[in-house]
Short mmCIF file of C-alpha atoms in Angstrom, two decimals:
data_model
loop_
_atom_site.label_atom_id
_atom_site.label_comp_id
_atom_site.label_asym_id
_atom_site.label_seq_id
_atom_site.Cartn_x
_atom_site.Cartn_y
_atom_site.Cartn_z
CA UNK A 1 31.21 79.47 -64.81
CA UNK A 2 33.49 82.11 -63.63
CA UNK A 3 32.84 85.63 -63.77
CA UNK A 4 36.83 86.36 -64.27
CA UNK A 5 37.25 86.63 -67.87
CA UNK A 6 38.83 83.01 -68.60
CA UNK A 7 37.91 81.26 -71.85
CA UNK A 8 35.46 78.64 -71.49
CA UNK A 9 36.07 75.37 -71.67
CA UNK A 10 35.79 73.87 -75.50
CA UNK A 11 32.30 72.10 -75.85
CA UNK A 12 31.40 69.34 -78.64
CA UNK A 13 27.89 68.26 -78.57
CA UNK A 14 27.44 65.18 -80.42
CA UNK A 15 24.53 64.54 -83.11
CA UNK A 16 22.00 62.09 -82.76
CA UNK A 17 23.17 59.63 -84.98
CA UNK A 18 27.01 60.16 -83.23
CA UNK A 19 25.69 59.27 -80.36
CA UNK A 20 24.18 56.28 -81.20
CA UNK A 21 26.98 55.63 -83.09
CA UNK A 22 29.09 55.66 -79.95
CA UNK A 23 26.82 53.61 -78.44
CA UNK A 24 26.81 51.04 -80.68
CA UNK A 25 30.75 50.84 -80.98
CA UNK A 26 30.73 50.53 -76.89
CA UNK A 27 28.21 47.77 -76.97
CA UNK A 28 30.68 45.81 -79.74
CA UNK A 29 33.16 46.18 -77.24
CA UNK A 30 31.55 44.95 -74.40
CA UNK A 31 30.38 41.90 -76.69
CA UNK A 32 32.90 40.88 -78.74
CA UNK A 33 35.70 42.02 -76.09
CA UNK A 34 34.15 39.80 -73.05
CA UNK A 35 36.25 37.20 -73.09
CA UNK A 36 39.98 38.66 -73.55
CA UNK A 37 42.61 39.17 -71.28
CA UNK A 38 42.97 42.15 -70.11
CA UNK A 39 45.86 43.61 -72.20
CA UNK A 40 44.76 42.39 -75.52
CA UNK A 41 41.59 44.08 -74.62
CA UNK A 42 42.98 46.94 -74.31
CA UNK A 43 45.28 46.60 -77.93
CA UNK A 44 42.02 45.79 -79.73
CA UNK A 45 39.95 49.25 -77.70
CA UNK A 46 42.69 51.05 -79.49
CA UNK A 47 42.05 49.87 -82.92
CA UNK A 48 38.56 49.87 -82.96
CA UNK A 49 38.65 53.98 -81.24
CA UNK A 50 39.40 55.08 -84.84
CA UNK A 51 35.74 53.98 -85.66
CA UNK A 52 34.75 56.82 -83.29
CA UNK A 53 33.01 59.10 -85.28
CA UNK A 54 34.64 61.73 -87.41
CA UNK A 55 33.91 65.01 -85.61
CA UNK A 56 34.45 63.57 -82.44
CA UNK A 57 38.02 62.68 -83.73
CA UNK A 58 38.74 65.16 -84.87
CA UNK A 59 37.67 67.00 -81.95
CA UNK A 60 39.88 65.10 -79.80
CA UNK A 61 42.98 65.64 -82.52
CA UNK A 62 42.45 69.62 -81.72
CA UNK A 63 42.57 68.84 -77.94
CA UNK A 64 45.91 66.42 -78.20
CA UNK A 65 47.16 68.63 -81.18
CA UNK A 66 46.33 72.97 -79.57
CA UNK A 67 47.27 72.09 -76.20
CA UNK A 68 43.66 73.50 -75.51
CA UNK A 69 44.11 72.42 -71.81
CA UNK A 70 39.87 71.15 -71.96
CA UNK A 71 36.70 70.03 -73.46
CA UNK A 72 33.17 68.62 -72.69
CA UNK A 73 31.93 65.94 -75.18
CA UNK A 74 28.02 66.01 -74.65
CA UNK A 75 25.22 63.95 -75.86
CA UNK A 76 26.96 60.67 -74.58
CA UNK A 77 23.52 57.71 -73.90
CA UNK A 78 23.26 57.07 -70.55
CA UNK A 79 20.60 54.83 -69.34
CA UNK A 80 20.37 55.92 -65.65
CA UNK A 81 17.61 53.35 -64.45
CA UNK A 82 19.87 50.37 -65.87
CA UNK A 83 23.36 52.14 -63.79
CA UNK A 84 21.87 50.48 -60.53
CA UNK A 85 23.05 52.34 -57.04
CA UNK A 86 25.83 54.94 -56.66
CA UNK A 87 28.79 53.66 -54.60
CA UNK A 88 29.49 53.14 -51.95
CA UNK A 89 26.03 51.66 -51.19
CA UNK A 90 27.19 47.81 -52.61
CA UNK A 91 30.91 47.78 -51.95
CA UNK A 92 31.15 47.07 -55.60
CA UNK A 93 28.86 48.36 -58.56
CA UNK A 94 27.18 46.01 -59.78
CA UNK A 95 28.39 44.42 -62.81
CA UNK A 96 25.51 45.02 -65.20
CA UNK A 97 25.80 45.99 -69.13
CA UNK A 98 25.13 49.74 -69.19
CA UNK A 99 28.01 50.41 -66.74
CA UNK A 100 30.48 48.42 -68.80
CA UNK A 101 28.89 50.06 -72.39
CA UNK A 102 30.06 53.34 -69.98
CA UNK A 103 33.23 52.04 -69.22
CA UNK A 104 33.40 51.15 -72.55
CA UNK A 105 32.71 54.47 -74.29
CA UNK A 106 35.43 55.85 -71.68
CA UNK A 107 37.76 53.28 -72.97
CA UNK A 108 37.30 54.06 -76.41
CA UNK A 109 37.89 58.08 -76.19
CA UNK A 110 41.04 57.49 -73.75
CA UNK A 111 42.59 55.07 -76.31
CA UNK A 112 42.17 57.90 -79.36
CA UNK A 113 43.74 60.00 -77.33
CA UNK A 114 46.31 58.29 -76.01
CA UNK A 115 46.97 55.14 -73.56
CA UNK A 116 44.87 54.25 -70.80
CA UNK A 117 46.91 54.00 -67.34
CA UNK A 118 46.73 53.41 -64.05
CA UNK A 119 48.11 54.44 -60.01
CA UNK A 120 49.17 50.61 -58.94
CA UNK A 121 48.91 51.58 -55.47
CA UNK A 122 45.35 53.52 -56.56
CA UNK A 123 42.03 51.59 -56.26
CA UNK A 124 44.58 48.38 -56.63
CA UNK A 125 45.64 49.28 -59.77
CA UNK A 126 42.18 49.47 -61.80
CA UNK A 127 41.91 51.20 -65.01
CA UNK A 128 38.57 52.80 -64.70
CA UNK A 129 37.61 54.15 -61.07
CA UNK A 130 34.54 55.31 -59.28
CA UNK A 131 34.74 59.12 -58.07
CA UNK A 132 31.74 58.95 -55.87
CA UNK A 133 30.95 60.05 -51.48
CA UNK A 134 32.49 57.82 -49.40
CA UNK A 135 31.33 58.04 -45.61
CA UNK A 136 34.25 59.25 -43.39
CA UNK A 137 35.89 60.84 -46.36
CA UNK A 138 33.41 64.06 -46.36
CA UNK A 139 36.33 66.41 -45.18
CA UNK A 140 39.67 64.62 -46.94
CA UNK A 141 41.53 66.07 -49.67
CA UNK A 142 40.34 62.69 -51.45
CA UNK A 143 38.19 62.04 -54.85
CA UNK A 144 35.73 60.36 -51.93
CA UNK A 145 35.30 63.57 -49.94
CA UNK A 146 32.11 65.78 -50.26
CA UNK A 147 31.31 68.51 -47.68
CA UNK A 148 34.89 70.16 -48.31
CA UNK A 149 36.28 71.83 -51.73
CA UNK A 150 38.50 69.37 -52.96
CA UNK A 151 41.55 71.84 -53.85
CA UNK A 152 42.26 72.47 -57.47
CA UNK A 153 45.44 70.82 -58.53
CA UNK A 154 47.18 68.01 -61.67
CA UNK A 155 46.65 64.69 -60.64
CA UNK A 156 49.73 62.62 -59.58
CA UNK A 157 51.88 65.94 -59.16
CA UNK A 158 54.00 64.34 -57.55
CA UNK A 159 55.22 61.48 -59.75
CA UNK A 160 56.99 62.06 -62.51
CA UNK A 161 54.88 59.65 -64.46
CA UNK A 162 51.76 61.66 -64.09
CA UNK A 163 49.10 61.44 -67.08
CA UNK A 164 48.80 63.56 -69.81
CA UNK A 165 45.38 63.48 -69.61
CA UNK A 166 41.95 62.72 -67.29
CA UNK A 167 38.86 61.47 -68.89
CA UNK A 168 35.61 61.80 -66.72
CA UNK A 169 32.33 60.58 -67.42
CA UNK A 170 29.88 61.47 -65.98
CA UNK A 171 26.79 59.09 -65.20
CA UNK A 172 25.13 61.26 -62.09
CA UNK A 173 25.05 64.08 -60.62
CA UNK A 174 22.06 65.25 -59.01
CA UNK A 175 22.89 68.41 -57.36
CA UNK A 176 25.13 69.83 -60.76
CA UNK A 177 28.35 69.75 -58.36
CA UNK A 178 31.06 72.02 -60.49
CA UNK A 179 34.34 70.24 -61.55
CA UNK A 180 36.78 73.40 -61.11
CA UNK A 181 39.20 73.83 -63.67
CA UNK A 182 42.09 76.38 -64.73
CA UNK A 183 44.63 76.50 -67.57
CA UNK A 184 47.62 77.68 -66.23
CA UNK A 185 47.90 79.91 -69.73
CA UNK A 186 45.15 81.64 -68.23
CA UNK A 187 46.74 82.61 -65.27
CA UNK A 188 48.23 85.86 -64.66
CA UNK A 189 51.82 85.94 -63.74
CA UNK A 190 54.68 88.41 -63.18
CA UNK A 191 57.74 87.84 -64.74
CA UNK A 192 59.83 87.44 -61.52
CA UNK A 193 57.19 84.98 -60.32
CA UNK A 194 57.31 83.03 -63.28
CA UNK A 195 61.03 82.50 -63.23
CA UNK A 196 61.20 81.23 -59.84
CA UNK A 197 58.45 78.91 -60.82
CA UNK A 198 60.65 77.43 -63.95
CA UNK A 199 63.26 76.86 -60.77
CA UNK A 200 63.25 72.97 -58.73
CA UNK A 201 62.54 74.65 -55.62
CA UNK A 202 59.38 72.82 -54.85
CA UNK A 203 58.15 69.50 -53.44
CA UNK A 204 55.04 67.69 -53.71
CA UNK A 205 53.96 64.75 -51.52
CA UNK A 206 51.73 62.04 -52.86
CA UNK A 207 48.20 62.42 -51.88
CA UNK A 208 46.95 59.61 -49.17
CA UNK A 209 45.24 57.42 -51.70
CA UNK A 210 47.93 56.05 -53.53
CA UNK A 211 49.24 53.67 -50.53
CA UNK A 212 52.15 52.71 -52.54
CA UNK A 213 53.29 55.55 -51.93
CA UNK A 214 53.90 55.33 -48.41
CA UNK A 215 57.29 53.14 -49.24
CA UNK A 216 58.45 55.51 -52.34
CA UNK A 217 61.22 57.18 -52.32
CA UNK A 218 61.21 60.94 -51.29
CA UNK A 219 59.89 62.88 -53.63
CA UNK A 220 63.42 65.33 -55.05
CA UNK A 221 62.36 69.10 -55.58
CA UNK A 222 60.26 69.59 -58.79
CA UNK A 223 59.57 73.37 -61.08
CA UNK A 224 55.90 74.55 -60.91
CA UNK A 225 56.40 75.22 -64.65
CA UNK A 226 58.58 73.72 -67.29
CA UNK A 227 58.88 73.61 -71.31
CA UNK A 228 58.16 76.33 -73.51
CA UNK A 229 57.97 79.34 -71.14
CA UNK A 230 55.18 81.04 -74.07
CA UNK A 231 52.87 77.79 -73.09
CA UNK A 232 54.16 76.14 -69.88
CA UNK A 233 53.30 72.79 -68.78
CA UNK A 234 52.38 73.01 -64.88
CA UNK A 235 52.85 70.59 -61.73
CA UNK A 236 50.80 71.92 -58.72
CA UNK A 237 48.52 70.00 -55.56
CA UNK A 238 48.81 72.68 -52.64
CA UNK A 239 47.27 70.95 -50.48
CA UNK A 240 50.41 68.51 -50.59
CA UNK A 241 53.64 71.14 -51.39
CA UNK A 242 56.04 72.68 -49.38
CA UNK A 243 58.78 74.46 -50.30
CA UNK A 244 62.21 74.70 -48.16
CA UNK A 245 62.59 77.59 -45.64
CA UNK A 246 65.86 78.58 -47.85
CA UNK A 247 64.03 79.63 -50.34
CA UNK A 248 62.38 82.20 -49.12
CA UNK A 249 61.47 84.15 -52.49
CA UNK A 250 60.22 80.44 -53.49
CA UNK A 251 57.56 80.39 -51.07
CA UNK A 252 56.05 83.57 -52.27
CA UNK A 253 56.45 82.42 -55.59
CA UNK A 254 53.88 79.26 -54.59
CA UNK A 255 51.63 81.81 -52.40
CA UNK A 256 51.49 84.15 -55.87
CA UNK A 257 50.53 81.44 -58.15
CA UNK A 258 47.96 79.81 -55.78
CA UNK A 259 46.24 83.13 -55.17
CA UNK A 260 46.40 83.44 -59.29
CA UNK A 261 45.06 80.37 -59.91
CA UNK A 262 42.03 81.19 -57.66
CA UNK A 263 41.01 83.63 -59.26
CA UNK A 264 41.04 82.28 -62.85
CA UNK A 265 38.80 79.25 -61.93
CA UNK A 266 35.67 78.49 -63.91
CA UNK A 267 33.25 75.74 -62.72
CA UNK A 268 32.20 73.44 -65.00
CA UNK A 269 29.00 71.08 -63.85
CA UNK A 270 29.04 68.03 -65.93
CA UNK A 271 25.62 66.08 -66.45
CA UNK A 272 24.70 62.45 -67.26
CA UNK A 273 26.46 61.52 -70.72
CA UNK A 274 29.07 63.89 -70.55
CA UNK A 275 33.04 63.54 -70.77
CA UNK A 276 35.09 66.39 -69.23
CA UNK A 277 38.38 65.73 -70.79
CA UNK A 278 41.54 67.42 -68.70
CA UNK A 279 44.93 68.36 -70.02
CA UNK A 280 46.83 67.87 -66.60
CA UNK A 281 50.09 69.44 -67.80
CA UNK A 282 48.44 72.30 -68.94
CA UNK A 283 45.57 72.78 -66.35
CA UNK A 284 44.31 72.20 -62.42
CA UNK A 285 40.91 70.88 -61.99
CA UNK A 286 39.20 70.40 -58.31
CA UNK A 287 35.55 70.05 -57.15
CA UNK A 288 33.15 72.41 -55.04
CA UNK A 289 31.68 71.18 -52.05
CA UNK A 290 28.32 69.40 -51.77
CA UNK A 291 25.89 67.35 -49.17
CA UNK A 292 26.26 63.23 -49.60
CA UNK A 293 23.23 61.74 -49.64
CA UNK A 294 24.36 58.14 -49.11
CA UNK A 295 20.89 56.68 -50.76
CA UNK A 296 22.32 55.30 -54.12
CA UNK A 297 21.34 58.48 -56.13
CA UNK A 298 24.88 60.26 -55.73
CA UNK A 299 27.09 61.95 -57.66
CA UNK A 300 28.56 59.29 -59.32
CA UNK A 301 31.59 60.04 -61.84
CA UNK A 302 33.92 57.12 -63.68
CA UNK A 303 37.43 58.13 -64.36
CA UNK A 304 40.32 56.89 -66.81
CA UNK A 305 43.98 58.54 -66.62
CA UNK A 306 45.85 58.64 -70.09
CA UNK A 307 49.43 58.99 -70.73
CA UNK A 308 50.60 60.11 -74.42
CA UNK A 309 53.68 57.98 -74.63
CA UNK A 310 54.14 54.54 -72.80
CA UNK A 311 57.87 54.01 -73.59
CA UNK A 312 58.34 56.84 -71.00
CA UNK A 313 57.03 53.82 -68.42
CA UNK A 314 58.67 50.55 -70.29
CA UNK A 315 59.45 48.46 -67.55
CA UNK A 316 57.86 50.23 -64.47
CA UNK A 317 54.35 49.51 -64.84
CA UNK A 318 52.62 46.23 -63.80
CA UNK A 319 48.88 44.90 -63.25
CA UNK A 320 47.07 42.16 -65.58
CA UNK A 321 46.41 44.89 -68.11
CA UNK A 322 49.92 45.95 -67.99
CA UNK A 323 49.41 49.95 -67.32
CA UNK A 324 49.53 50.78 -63.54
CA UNK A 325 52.54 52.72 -63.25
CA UNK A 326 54.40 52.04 -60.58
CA UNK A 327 54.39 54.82 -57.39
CA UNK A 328 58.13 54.81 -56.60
CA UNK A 329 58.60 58.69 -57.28
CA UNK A 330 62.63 58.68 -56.85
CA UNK A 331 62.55 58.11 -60.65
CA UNK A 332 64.85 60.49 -62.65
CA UNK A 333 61.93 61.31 -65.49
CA UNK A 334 61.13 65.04 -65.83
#
């Protein structure tokens, strides 16, 4: 945590018989879900996420409802002898019935909140990803790095498709490696700043693991902030923005609410069983550096993205499952 004064992140820690209760709902889905394609899977996650229990959903109503920007759900079961080896060590996980109850429980608290979606030119499109060490990634601005901060910023800044929100779970993490995360409410901001920021002055390239990306169209400057200047929704990945050398004032701007957002970082280490659930219109979230081990015992994070409203993405998404959005960014959404 932060010594700089920003609220902490929201924390629900489930009872005993929640859990298990979660548990038990995630096993029914790996069960009685095995055999269906993939996008009536999905329709049939979403009805049976309003058996989640009550206090988790109404915890995650708050989050969708306040705009809260965060929250840890803890107390999740994870059985980390029956995970089997962090990746990368198999080139795939293995398939075994804990990691899809995992999946599962991921699944089920994406599709209360929203819709579960997908990057097609991300990990081939999958719905739930690994964030784990990769080797040769250590020092990339990647979800694979490790001995290099990976840089606070909204995931998919670029696109104009970007989800509403990220669901991580947690099943390892050894060394309590801190998620960073911000709300942009949080942030301190002049009023001069603030208004240049509300201005399309900006541009954000996609980051290099979307490959689709490499045959999008350009990317058309984009506002740092938009929507209700009292809570602001926020589109920022530094590592991958520039702004053009006419806008002079514009460039400060960025330099202003970079150095702001430093400082009003909190770390947040997640441990087995917990989801860290992001509002990425509302907040940044990176990671701090730390030392791959490469031995299977890893770090070892699953991820889900989550978009609020899929009509937004009728007819440019594609996969089996029906939810990667596609990566062409020359799309006239806001």
């Amino acid at each position: 945590m932060s010594g700089n004064g920003a609220r902490p992140i929201g924390r629900l820690l489930l009872t005993p018989s929640d859990s298990a209760a979660v548990r038990a709902l995630a096993s029914r889905v790996v069960t009685d879900l095995r055999d269906d394609p993939p996008a009536a899977r999905l329709r049939q996650i979403a009805v049976m996420s309003q058996d989640l229990p009550v206090a988790l959903r109404r915890a995650l109503v708050d989050l969708r409802l306040s705009g809260d920007s965060g929250l840890v759900v803890s107390g999740l079961p994870i059985i980390d002898a029956d995970l089997g080896s962090s990746p990368p060590v198999t080139a795939q996980p293995v398939r075994n019935e804990e990691l899809a109850r995992a999946d599962a429980m991921l699944l089920l608290f994406a599709s209360f909140l929203g819709y579960p979606v997908s990057q097609a030119g991300v990990d081939e499109g999958r719905l739930v990803r690994d964030v784990s060490p990769l080797p040769g990634n250590e020092t990339t601005q990647r979800g694979s790095g490790s001995s290099v901060e990976l840089m606070w910023h909204n995931e998919d800044a670029y696109h104009p498709l970007r989800p509403d929100w990220i669901c991580l779970l947690c099943l390892r993490n050894p060394d309590r490696t801190a998620t960073s995360f911000a709300r942009i409410a949080d942030v301190p901001l002049d009023e001069s700043t603030r208004s240049l920021l509300f201005q399309p002055l900006f541009h954000i390239e996609p980051d290099s693991s979307n490959v689709a990306s490499e045959t999008a169209n350009a990317a058309p400057a984009v506002a740092v902030l938009s929507g209700d200047a009292r809570h602001p929704f926020v589109r920022l990945d530094p590592a991958f923005m520039t702004c053009g050398p006419e806008h002079g004032p514009a460039g400060d701007a960025l330099r202003a609410v970079i150095k702001a957002v430093d400082g009003s970082l909190q770390d947040v280490s997640l441990a087995s069983g917990e989801i860290m659930i992001i509002d990425n219109l509302r907040s940044v979230h990176g990671r701090r550096p730390f030392t791959a081990r490469y031995d299977g015992s890893d770090r070892w994070l699953r991820v889900v993205h989550v978009a609020a409203d899929l009509r937004r993405s009728e007819g440019l998404r594609t996969g089996d499952h029906g939810r990667a959005v596609l990566a062409d960014a020359g799309l006239t959404q806001g």
